mmCIF file of C-alpha atoms and ligand atoms in Angstrom:
data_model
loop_
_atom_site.group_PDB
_atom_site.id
_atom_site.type_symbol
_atom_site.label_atom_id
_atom_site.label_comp_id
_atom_site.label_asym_id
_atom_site.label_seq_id
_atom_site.Cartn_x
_atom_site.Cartn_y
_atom_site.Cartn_z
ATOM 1 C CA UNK A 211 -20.831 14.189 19.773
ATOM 2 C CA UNK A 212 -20.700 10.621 21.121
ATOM 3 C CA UNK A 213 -18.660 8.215 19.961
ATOM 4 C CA UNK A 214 -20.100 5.370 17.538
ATOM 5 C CA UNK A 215 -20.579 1.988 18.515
ATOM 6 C CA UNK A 216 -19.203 -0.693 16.334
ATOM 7 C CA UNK A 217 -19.946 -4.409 15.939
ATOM 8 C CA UNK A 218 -17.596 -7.669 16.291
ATOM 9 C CA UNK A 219 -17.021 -8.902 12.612
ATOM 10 C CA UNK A 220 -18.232 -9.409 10.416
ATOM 11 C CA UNK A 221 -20.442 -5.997 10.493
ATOM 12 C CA UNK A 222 -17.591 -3.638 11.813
ATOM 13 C CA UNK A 223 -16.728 -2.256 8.554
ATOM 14 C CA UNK A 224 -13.266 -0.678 7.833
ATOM 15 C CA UNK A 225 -15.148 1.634 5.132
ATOM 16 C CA UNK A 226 -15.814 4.010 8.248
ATOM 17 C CA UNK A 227 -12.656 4.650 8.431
ATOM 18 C CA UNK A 228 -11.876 5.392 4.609
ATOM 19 C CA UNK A 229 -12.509 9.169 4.673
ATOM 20 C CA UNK A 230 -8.786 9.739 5.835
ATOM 21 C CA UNK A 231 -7.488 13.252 6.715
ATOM 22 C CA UNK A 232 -5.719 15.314 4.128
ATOM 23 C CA UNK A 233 -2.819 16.974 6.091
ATOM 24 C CA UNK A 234 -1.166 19.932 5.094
ATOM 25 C CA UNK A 235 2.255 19.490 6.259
ATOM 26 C CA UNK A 236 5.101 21.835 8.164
ATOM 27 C CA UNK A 237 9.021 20.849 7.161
ATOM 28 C CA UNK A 238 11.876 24.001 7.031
ATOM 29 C CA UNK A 239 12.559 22.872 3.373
ATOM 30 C CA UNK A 240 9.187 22.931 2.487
ATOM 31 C CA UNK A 241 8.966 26.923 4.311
ATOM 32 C CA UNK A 242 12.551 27.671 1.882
ATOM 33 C CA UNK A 243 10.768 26.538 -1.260
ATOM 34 C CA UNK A 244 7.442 28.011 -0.363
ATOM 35 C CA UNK A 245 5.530 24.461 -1.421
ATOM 36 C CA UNK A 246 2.382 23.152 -0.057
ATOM 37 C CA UNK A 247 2.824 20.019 0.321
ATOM 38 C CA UNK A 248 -0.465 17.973 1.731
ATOM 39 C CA UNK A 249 -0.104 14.219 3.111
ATOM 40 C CA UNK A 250 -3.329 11.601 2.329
ATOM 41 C CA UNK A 251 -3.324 10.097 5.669
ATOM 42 C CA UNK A 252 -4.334 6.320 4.896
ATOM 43 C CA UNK A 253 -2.284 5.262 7.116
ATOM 44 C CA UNK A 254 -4.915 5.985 9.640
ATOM 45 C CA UNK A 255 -7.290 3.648 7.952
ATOM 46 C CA UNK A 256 -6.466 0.902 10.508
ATOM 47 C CA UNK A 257 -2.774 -0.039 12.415
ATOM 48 C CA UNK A 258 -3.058 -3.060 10.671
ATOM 49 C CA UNK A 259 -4.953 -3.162 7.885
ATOM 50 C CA UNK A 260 -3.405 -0.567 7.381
ATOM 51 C CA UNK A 261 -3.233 1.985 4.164
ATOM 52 C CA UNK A 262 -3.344 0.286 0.500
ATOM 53 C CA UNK A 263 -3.462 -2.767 2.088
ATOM 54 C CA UNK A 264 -7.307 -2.095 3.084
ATOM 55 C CA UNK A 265 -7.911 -0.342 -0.423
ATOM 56 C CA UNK A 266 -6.875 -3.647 -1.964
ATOM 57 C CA UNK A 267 -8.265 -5.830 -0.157
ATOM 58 C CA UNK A 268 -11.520 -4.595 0.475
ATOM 59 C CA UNK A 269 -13.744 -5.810 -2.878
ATOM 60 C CA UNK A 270 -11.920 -8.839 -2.937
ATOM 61 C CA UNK A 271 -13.372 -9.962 0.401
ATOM 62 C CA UNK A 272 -16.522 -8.523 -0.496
ATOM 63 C CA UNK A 273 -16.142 -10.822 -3.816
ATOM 64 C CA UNK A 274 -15.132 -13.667 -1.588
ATOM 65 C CA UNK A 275 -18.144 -13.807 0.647
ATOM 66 C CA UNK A 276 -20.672 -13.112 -1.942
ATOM 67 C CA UNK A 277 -18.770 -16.137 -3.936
ATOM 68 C CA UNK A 278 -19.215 -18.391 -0.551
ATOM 69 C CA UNK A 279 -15.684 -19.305 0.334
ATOM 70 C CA UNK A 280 -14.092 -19.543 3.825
ATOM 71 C CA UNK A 281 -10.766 -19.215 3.086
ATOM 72 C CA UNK A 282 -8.517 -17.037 2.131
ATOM 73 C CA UNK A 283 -4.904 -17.851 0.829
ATOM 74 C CA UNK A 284 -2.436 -15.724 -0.324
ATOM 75 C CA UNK A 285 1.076 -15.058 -0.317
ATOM 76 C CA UNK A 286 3.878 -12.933 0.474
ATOM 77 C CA UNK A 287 7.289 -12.143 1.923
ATOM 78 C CA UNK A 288 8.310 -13.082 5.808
ATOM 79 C CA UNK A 289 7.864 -9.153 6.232
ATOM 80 C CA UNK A 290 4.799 -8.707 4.218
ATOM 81 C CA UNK A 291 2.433 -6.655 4.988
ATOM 82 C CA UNK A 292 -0.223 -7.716 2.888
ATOM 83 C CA UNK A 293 0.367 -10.770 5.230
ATOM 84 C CA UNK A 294 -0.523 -8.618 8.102
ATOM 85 C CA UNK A 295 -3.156 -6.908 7.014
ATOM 86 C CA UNK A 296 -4.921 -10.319 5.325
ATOM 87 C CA UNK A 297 -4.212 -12.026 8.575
ATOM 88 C CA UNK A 298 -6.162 -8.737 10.506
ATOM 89 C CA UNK A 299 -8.805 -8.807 8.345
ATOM 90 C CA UNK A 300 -9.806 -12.629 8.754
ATOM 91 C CA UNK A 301 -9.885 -12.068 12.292
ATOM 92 C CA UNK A 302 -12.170 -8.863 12.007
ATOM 93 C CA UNK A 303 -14.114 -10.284 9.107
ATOM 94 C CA UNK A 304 -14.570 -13.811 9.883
ATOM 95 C CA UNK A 305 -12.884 -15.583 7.558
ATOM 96 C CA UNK A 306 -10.166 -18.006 7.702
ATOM 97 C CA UNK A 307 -6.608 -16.903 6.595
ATOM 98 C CA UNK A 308 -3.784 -19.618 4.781
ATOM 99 C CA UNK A 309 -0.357 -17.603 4.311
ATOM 100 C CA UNK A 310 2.211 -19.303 2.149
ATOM 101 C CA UNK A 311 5.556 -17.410 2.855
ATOM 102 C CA UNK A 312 8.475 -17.599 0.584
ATOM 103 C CA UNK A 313 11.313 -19.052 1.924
ATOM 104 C CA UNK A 314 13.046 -20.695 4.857
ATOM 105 C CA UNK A 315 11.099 -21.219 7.935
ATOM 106 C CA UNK A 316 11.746 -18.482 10.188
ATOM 107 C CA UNK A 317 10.140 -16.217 13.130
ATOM 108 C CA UNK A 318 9.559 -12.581 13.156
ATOM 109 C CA UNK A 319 7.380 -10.174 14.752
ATOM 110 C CA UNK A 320 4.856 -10.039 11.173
ATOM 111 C CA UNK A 321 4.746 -13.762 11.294
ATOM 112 C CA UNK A 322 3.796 -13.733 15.128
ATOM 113 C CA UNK A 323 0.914 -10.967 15.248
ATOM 114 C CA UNK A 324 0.081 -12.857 11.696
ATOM 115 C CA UNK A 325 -0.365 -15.873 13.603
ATOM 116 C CA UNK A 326 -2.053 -14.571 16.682
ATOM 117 C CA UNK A 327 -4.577 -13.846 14.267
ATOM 118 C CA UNK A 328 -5.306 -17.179 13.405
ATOM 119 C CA UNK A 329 -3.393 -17.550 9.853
ATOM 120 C CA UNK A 330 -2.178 -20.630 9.123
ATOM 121 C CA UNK A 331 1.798 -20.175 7.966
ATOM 122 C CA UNK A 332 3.007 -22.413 5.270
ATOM 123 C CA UNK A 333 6.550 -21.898 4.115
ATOM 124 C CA UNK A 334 7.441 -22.659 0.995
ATOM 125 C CA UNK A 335 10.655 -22.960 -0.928
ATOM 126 C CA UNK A 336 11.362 -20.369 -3.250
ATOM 127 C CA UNK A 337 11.218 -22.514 -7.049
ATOM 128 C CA UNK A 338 7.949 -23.177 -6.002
ATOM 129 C CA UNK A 339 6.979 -19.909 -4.409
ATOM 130 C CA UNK A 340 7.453 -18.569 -8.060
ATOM 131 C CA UNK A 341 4.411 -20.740 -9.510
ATOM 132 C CA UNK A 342 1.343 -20.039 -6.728
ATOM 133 C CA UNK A 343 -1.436 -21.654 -8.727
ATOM 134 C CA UNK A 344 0.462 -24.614 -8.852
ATOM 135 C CA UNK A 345 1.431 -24.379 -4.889
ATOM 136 C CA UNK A 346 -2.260 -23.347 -4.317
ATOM 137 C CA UNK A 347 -3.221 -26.478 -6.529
ATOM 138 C CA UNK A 348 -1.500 -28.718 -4.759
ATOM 139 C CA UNK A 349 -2.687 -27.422 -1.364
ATOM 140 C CA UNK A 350 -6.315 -27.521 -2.562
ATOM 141 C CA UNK A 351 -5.925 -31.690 -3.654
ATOM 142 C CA UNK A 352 -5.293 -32.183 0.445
ATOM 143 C CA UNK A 353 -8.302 -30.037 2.366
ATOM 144 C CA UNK A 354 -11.280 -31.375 3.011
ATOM 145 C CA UNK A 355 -13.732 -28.964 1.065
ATOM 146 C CA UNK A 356 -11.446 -27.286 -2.003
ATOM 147 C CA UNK A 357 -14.386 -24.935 -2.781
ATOM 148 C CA UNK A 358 -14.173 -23.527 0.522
ATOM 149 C CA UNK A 359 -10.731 -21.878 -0.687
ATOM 150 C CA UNK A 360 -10.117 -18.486 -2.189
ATOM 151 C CA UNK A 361 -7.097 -17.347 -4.175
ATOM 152 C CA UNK A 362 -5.086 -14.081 -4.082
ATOM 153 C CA UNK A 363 -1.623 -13.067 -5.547
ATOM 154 C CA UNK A 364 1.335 -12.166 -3.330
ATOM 155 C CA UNK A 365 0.528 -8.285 -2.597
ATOM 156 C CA UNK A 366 -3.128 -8.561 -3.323
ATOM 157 C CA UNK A 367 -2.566 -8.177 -7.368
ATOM 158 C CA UNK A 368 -5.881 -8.749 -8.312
ATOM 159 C CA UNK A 369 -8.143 -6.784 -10.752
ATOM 160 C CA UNK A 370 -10.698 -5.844 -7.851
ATOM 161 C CA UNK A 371 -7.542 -3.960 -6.116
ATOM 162 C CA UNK A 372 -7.834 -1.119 -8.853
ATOM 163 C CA UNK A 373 -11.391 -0.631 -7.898
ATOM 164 C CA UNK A 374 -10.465 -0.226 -4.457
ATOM 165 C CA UNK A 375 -7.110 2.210 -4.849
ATOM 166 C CA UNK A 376 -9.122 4.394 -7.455
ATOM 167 C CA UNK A 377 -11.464 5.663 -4.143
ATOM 168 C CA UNK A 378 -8.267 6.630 -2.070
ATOM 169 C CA UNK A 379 -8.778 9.976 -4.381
ATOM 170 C CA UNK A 380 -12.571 10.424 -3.742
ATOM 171 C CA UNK A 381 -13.876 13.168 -2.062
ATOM 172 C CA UNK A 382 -10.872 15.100 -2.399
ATOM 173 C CA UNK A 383 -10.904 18.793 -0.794
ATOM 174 C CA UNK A 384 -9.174 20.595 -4.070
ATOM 175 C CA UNK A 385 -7.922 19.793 -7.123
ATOM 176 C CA UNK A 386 -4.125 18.994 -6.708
ATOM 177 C CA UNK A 387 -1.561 19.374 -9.379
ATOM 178 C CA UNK A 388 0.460 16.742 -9.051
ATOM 179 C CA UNK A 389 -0.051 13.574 -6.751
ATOM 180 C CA UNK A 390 2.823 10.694 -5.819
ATOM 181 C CA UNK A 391 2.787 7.373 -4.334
ATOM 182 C CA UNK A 392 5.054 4.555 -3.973
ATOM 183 C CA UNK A 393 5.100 1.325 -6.230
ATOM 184 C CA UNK A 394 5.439 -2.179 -5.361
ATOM 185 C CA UNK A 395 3.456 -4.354 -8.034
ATOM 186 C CA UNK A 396 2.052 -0.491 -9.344
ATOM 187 C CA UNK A 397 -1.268 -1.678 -8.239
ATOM 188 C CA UNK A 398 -2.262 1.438 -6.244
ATOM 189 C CA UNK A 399 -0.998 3.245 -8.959
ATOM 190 C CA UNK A 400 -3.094 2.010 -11.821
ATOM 191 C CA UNK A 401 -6.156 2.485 -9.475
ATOM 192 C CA UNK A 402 -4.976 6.163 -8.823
ATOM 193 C CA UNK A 403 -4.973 6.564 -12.348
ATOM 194 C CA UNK A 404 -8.671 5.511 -12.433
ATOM 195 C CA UNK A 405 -9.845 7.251 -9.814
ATOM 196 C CA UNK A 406 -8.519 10.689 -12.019
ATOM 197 C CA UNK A 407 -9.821 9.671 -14.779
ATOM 198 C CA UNK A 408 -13.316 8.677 -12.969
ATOM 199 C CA UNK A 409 -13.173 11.939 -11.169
ATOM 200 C CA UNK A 410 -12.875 13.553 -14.663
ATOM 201 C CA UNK A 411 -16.278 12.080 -15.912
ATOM 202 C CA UNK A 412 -18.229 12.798 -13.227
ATOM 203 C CA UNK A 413 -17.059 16.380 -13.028
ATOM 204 C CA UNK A 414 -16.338 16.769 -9.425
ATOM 205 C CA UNK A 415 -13.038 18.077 -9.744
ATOM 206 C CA UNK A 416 -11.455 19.139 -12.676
ATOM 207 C CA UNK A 417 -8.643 16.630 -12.506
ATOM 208 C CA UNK A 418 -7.174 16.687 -15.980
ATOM 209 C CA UNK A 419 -4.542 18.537 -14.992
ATOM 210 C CA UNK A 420 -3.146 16.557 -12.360
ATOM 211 C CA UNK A 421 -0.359 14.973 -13.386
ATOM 212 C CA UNK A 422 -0.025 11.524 -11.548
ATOM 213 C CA UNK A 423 3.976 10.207 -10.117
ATOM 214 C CA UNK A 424 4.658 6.949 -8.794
ATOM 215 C CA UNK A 425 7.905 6.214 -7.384
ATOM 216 C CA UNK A 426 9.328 2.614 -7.758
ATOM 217 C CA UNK A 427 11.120 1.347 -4.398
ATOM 218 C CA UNK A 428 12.226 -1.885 -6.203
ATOM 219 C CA UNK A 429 15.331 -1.396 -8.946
ATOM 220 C CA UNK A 430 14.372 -1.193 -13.068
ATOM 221 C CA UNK A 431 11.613 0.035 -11.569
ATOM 222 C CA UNK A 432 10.566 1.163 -15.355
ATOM 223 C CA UNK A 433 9.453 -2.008 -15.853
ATOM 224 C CA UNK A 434 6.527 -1.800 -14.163
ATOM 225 C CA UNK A 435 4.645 0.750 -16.964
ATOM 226 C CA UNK A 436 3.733 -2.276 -18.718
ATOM 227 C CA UNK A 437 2.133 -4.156 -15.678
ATOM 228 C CA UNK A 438 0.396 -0.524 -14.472
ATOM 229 C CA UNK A 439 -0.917 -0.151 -18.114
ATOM 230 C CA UNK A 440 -1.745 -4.284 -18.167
ATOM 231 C CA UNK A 441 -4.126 -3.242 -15.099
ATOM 232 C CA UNK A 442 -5.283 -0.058 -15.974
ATOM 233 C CA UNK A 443 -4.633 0.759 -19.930
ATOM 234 C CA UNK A 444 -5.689 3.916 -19.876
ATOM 235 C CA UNK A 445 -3.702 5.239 -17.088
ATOM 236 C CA UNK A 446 -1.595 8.176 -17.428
ATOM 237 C CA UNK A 447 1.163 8.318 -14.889
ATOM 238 C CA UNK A 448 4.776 9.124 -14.473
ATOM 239 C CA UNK A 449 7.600 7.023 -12.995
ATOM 240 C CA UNK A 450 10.379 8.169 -11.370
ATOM 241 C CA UNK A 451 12.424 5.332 -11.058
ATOM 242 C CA UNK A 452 15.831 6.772 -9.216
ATOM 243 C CA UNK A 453 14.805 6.366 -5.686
ATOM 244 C CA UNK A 454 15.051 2.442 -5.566
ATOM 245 C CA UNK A 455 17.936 2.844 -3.047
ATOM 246 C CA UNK A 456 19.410 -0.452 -4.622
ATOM 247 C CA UNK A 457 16.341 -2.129 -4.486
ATOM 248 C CA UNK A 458 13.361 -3.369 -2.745
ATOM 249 C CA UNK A 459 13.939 -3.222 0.969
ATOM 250 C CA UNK A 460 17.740 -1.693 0.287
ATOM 251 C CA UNK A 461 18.553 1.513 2.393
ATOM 252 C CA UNK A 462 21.312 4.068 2.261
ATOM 253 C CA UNK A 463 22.215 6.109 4.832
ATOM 254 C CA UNK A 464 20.690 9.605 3.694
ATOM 255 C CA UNK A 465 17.522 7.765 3.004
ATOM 256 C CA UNK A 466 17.676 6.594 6.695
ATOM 257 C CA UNK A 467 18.859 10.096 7.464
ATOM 258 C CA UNK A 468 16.185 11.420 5.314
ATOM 259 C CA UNK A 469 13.498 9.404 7.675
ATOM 260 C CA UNK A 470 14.599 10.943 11.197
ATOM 261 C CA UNK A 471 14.677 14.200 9.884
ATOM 262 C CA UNK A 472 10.800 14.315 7.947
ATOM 263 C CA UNK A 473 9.189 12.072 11.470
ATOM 264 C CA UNK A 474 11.246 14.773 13.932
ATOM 265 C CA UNK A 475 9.516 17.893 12.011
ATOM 266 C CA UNK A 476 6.297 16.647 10.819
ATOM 267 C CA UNK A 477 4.804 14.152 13.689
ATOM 268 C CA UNK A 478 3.944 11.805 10.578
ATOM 269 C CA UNK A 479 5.637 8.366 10.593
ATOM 270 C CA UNK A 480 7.324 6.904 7.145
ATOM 271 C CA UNK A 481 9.542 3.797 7.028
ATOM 272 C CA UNK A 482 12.070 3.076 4.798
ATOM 273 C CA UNK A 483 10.632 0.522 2.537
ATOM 274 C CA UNK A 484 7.679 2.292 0.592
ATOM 275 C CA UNK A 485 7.105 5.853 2.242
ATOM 276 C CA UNK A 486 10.448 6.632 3.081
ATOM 277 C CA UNK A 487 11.388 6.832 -0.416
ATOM 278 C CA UNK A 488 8.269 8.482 -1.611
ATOM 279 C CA UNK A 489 8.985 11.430 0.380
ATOM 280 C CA UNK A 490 12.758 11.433 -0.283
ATOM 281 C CA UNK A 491 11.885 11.958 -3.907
ATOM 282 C CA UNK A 492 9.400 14.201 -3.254
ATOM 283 C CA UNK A 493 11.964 16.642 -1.442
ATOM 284 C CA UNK A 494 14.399 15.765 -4.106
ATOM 285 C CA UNK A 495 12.174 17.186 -6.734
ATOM 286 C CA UNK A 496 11.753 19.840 -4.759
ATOM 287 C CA UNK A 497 15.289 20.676 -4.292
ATOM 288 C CA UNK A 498 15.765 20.373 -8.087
ATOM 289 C CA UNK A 499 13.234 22.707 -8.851
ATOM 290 C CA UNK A 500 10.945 20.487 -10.662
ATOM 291 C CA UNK A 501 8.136 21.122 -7.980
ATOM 292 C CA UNK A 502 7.716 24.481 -8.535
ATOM 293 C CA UNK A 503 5.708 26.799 -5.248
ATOM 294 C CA UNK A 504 2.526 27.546 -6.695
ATOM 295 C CA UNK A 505 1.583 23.792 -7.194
ATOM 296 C CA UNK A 506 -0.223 22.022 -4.775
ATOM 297 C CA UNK A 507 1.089 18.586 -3.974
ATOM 298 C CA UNK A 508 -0.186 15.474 -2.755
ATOM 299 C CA UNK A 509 1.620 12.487 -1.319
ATOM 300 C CA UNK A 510 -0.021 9.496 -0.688
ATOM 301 C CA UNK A 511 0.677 7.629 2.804
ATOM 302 C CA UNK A 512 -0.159 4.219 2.140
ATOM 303 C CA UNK A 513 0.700 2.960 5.361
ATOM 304 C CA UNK A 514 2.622 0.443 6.302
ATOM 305 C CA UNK A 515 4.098 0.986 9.271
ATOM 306 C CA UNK A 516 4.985 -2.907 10.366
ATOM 307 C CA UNK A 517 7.904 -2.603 7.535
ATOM 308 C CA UNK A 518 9.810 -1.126 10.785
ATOM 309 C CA UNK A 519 9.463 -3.941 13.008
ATOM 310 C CA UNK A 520 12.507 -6.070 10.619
ATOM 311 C CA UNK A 521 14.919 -2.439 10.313
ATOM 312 C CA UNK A 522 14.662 -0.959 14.016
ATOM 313 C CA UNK A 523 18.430 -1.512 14.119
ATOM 314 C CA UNK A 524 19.671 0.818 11.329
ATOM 315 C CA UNK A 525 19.111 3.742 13.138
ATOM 316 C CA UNK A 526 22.168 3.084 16.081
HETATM 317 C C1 LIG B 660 2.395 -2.771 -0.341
HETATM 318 C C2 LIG B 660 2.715 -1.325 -0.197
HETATM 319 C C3 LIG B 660 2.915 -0.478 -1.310
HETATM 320 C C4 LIG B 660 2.948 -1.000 -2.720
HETATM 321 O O1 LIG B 660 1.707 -0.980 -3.330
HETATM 322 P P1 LIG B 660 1.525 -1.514 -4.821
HETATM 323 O O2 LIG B 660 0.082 -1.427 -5.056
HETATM 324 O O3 LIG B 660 2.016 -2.954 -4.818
HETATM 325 O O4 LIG B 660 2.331 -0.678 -5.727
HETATM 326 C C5 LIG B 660 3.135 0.869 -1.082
HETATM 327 N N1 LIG B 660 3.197 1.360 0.174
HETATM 328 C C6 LIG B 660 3.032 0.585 1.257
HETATM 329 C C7 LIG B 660 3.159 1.195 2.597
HETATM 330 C C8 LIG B 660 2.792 -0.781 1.112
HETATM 331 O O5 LIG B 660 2.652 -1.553 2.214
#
């Protein structure tokens, strides 16, 4: 075997890298229960681009080069790390990356590496963060060229996303029974709830079964069925919308607890903004008996490992 030689952008494609490992993995709770629990590793899609962030993004930039346009802007938290990942992938890709970020000017770590790749960083106050057409509006009255720019949604919402997400669940080695995955906008979700539904019609795997979970890290986190079923209406899916933890980017110590413990026994990395809740309700379910041990279980890792670079302190 040797290794494979890649290109400098914008050949060096990412969709290499998309057949991610499915990890069966070791914990002392999971031995107690007797659960197999199995781990879609896509946060080994890239460091950067890393996880979801890739799925989503991936037929939009195909979309924007076959449309023409040499910029990308988009939009996102100071922490973001569709930020990140956007900035990555102009780099790699050879496009050119605008970032509005809501809020204050400040400097972090994201916004750095973001930078080193070349994004431009506008901050923006947050009344008008709330409207982005308009903000991208007025932006596109100063440039030079306006048709040079391309749009995108804070977190890559965009209805090419869904396309994207639904082949995280492709070429899968068995038929799970239940699968779970964190929600932000529900975006991954809805496209998980294609891909079993896809999977369904072209009889690969008899999928109709598997009964779909996603687990809300912001609070009233119920409130995103109607923009999961506005992207996807047929999806079937359940919420389970407990494990907010206060809200997006709040933490508790257990669920910081919760982190050490699953990264000391399982060598796999979580954080405590998206993963780190998935698998604390995961282990929750189990310890309620609601994952019962002769179901096979699949979590979703969608990556995301920068969301540790703003909470390194919490754990003293
Ligand atoms: C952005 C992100 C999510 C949220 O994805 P949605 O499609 O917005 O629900 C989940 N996990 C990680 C690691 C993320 O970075």
């Amino acid at each position: 075997m040797f290794n494979k030689i890649v290109e400098s952008s914008p050949s060096f494609c990412l969709e290499d890298r998309e057949e991610t490992p499915v990890q069966l993995i070791q914990h002392p709770l999971l031995k107690e229960y007797g659960i197999e629990l199995y781990v879609k590793r896509d946060d080994m899609i890239h460091p950067l681009i890393s996880g979801n962030k890739w799925r989503k993004l991936k037929y939009i930039i195909q979309d924007m080069m076959a449309v023409k346009k040499k910029y990308l802007v988009t939009f996102g938290g100071a922490w973001s790390n569709h930020i990140l990942a956007t900035a990555c992938a102009g780099a790699t890709f050879g496009f050119k990356t605008v970032g509005f970020i809501r809020g204050e000017e400040v400097q972090n770590p994201v916004l750095t590496v973001a930078k080193l790749f070349g994004m431009e960083l506008i901050f923006t106050d947050r009344t008008q963060y709330r409207t982005p057409q308009t903000v991208f509006e007025d932006y596109l009255s100063k440039v030079a060229n306006p048709n040079e720019y391309y749009f995108l949604e804070q977190g890559g919402q965009h209805p090419l996303a869904i396309k994207g997400c639904e082949e995280i669940i492709k070429n899968l080695p068995f038929v799970p029974n239940q699968i779970y995955c964190a929600c932000g906008t529900g975006t991954t979700l809805a496209g998980l709830a294609l891909g079993l539904s896809s999977t369904q019609e072209n009889d690969k795997l008899e999928t109709k079964n598997t009964r779909l979970f996603g687990i809300p890290v912001i609070g009233q986190g119920d409130l995103l069925r109607e923009d999961i079923l506005a992207l996807n209406p047929k999806a079937c899916f359940e919420l389970l919308s407990a494990y907010h933890f206060g809200g997006y980017a709040k933490t508790k110590p257990e669920l910081l607890n919760f982190i050490s413990d699953f990264c000391r026994h399982t060598g796999i990395l979580i954080e405590p903004i998206y993963t780190g809740k998935l698998f604390y309700a995961i282990f929750d379910q189990i310890k309620q008996g609601k994952i019962t041990s002769n179901q096979k279980i699949l979590a979703i890792h969608t990556g995301g490992l920068t969301s540790f670079l703003g909470m390194y302190e919490k754990w003293k």
